[in-house]
PDB file of C-alpha atoms in Angstrom:
ATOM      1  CA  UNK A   1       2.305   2.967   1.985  1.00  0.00           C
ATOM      2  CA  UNK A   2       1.706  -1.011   2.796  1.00  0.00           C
ATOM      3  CA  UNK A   3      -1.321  -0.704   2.110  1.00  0.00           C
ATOM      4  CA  UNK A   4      -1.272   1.145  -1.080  1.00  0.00           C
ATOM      5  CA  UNK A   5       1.355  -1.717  -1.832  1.00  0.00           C
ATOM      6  CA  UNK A   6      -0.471  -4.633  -1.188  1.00  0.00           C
ATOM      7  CA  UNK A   7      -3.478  -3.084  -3.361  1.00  0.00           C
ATOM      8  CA  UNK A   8      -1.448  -2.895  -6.301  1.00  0.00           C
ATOM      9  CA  UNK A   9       0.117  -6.241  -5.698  1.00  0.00           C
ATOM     10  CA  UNK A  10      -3.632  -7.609  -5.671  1.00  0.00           C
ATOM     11  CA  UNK A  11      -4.317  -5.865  -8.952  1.00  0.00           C
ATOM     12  CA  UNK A  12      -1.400  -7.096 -11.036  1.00  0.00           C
ATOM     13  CA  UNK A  13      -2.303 -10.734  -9.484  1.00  0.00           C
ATOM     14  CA  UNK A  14      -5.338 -10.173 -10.552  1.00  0.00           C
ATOM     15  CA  UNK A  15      -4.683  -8.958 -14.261  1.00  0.00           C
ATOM     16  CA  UNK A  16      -2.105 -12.100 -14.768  1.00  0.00           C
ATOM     17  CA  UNK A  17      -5.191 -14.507 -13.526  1.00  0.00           C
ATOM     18  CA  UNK A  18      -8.531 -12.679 -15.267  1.00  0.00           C
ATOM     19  CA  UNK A  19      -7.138 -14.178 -18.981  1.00  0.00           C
ATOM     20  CA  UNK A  20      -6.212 -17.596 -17.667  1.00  0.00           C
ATOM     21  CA  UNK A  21      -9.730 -18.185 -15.591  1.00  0.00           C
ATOM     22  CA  UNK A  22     -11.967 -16.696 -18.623  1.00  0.00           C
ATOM     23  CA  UNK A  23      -9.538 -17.493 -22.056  1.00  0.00           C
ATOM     24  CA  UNK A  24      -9.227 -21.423 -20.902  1.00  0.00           C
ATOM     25  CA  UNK A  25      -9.171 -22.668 -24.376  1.00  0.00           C
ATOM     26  CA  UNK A  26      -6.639 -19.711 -25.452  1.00  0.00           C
ATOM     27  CA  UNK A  27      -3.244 -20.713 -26.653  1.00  0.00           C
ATOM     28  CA  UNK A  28      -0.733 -18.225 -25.616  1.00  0.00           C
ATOM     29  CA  UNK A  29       1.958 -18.372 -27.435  1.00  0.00           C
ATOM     30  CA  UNK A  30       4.669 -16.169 -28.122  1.00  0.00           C
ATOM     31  CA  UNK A  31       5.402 -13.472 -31.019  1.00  0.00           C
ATOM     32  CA  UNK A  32       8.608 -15.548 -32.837  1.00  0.00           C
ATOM     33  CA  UNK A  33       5.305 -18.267 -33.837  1.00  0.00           C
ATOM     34  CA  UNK A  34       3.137 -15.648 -34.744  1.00  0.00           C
ATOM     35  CA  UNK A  35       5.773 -14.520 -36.903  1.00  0.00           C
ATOM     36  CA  UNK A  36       7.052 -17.656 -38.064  1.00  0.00           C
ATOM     37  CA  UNK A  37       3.287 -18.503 -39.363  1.00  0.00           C
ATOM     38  CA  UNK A  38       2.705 -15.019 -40.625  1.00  0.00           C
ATOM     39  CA  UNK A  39       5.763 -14.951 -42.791  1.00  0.00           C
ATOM     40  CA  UNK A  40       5.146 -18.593 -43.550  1.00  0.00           C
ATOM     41  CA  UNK A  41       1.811 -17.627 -45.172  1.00  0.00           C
ATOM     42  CA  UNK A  42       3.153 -14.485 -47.131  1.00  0.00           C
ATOM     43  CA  UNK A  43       6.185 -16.231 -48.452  1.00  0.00           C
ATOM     44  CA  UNK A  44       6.187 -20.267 -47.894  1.00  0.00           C
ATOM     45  CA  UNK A  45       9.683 -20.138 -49.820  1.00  0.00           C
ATOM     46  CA  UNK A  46      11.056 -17.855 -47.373  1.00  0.00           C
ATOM     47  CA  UNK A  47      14.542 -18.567 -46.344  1.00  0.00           C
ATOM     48  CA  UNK A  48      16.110 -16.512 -43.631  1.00  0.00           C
ATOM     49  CA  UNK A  49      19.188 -14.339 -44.210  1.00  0.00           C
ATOM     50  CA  UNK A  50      20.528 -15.369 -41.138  1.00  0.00           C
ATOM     51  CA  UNK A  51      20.641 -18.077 -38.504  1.00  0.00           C
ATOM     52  CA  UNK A  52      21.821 -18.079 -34.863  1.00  0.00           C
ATOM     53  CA  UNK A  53      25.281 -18.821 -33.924  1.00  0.00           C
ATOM     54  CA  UNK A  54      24.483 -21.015 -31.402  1.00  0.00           C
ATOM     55  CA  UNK A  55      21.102 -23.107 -30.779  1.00  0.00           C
ATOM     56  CA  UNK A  56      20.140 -24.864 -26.861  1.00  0.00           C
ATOM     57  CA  UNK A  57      20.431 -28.497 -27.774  1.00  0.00           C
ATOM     58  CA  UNK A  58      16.640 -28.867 -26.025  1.00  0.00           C
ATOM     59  CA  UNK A  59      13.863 -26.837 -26.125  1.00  0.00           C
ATOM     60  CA  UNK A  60      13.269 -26.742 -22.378  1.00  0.00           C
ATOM     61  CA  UNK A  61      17.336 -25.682 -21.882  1.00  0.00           C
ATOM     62  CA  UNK A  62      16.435 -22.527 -24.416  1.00  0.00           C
ATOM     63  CA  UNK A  63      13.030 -21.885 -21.908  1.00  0.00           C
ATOM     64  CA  UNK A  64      15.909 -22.409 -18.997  1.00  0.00           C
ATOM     65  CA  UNK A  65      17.874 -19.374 -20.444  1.00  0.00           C
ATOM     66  CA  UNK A  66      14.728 -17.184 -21.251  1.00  0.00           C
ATOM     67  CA  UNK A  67      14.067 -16.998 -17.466  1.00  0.00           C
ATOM     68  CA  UNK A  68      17.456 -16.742 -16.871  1.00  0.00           C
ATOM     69  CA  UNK A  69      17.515 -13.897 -18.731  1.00  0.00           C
ATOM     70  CA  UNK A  70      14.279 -12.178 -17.885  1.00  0.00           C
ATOM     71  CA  UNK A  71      15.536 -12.981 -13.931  1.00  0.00           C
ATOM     72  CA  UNK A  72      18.760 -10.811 -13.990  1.00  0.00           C
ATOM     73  CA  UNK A  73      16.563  -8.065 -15.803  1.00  0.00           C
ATOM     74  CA  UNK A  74      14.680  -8.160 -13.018  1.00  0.00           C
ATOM     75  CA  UNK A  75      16.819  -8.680 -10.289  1.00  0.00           C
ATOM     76  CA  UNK A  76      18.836  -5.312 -12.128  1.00  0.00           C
ATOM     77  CA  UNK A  77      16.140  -3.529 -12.016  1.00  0.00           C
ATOM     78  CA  UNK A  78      15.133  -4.082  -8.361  1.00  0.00           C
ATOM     79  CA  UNK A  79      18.730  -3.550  -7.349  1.00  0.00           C
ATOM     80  CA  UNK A  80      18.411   0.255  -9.506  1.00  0.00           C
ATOM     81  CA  UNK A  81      14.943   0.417  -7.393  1.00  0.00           C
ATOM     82  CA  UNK A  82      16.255  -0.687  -3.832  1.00  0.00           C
ATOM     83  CA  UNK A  83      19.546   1.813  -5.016  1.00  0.00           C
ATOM     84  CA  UNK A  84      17.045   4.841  -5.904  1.00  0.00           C
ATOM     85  CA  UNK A  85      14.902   4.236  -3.281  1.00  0.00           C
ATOM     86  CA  UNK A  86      17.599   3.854  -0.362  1.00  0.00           C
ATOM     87  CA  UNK A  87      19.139   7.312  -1.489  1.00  0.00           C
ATOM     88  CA  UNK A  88      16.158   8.754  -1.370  1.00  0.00           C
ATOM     89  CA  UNK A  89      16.163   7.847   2.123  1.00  0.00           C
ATOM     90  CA  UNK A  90      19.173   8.924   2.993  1.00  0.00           C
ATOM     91  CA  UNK A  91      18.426  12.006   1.828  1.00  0.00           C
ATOM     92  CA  UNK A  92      15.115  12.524   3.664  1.00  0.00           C
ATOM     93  CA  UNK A  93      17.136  11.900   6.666  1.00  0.00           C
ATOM     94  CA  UNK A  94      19.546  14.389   6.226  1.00  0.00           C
ATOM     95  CA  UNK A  95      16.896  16.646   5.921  1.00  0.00           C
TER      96      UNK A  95
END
């Protein structure tokens, strides 16, 4: 089980690294610019219907509550994985 594991630990590091060692000059940016420039191209007198109620003051405080966000997600979902996985056990040893 380690070992199967540590294989597919290896294999996602290696997917996240294969497009940042061969796509150097790549920008990688995210799908709101995309969209922003798309939209701005279709319609350049676009206005939005609707704003947010509240913007970060900085950029890198919004990029502070992105990861925020993305680590509760995660830590949820490892504490519904440890949970599951646990029972599971539990179970086995009844057994």
């Amino acid at each position: 089980m380690f070992k199967k594991n540590l294989l597919l630990l290896l294999g996602v590091i290696v997917l996240a690294l294969l497009p940042i060692l061969f796509l150097q000059d790549a920008e990688f940016g995210g799908a709101d610019g995309e969209a922003e420039e798309a939209i701005t191209e279709i319609a350049a007198d676009y206005e939005p219907w609707f704003s947010a109620l509240w913007e970060p003051p900085s950029g890198e405080i919004e990029s502070l509550l992105f990861v925020l966000q993305g680590v509760i997600g995660a830590l949820i979902i490892g504490y519904f994985i440890g949970y599951m996985r646990g029972k599971h056990t539990k179970d086995h040893a009844k057994h």
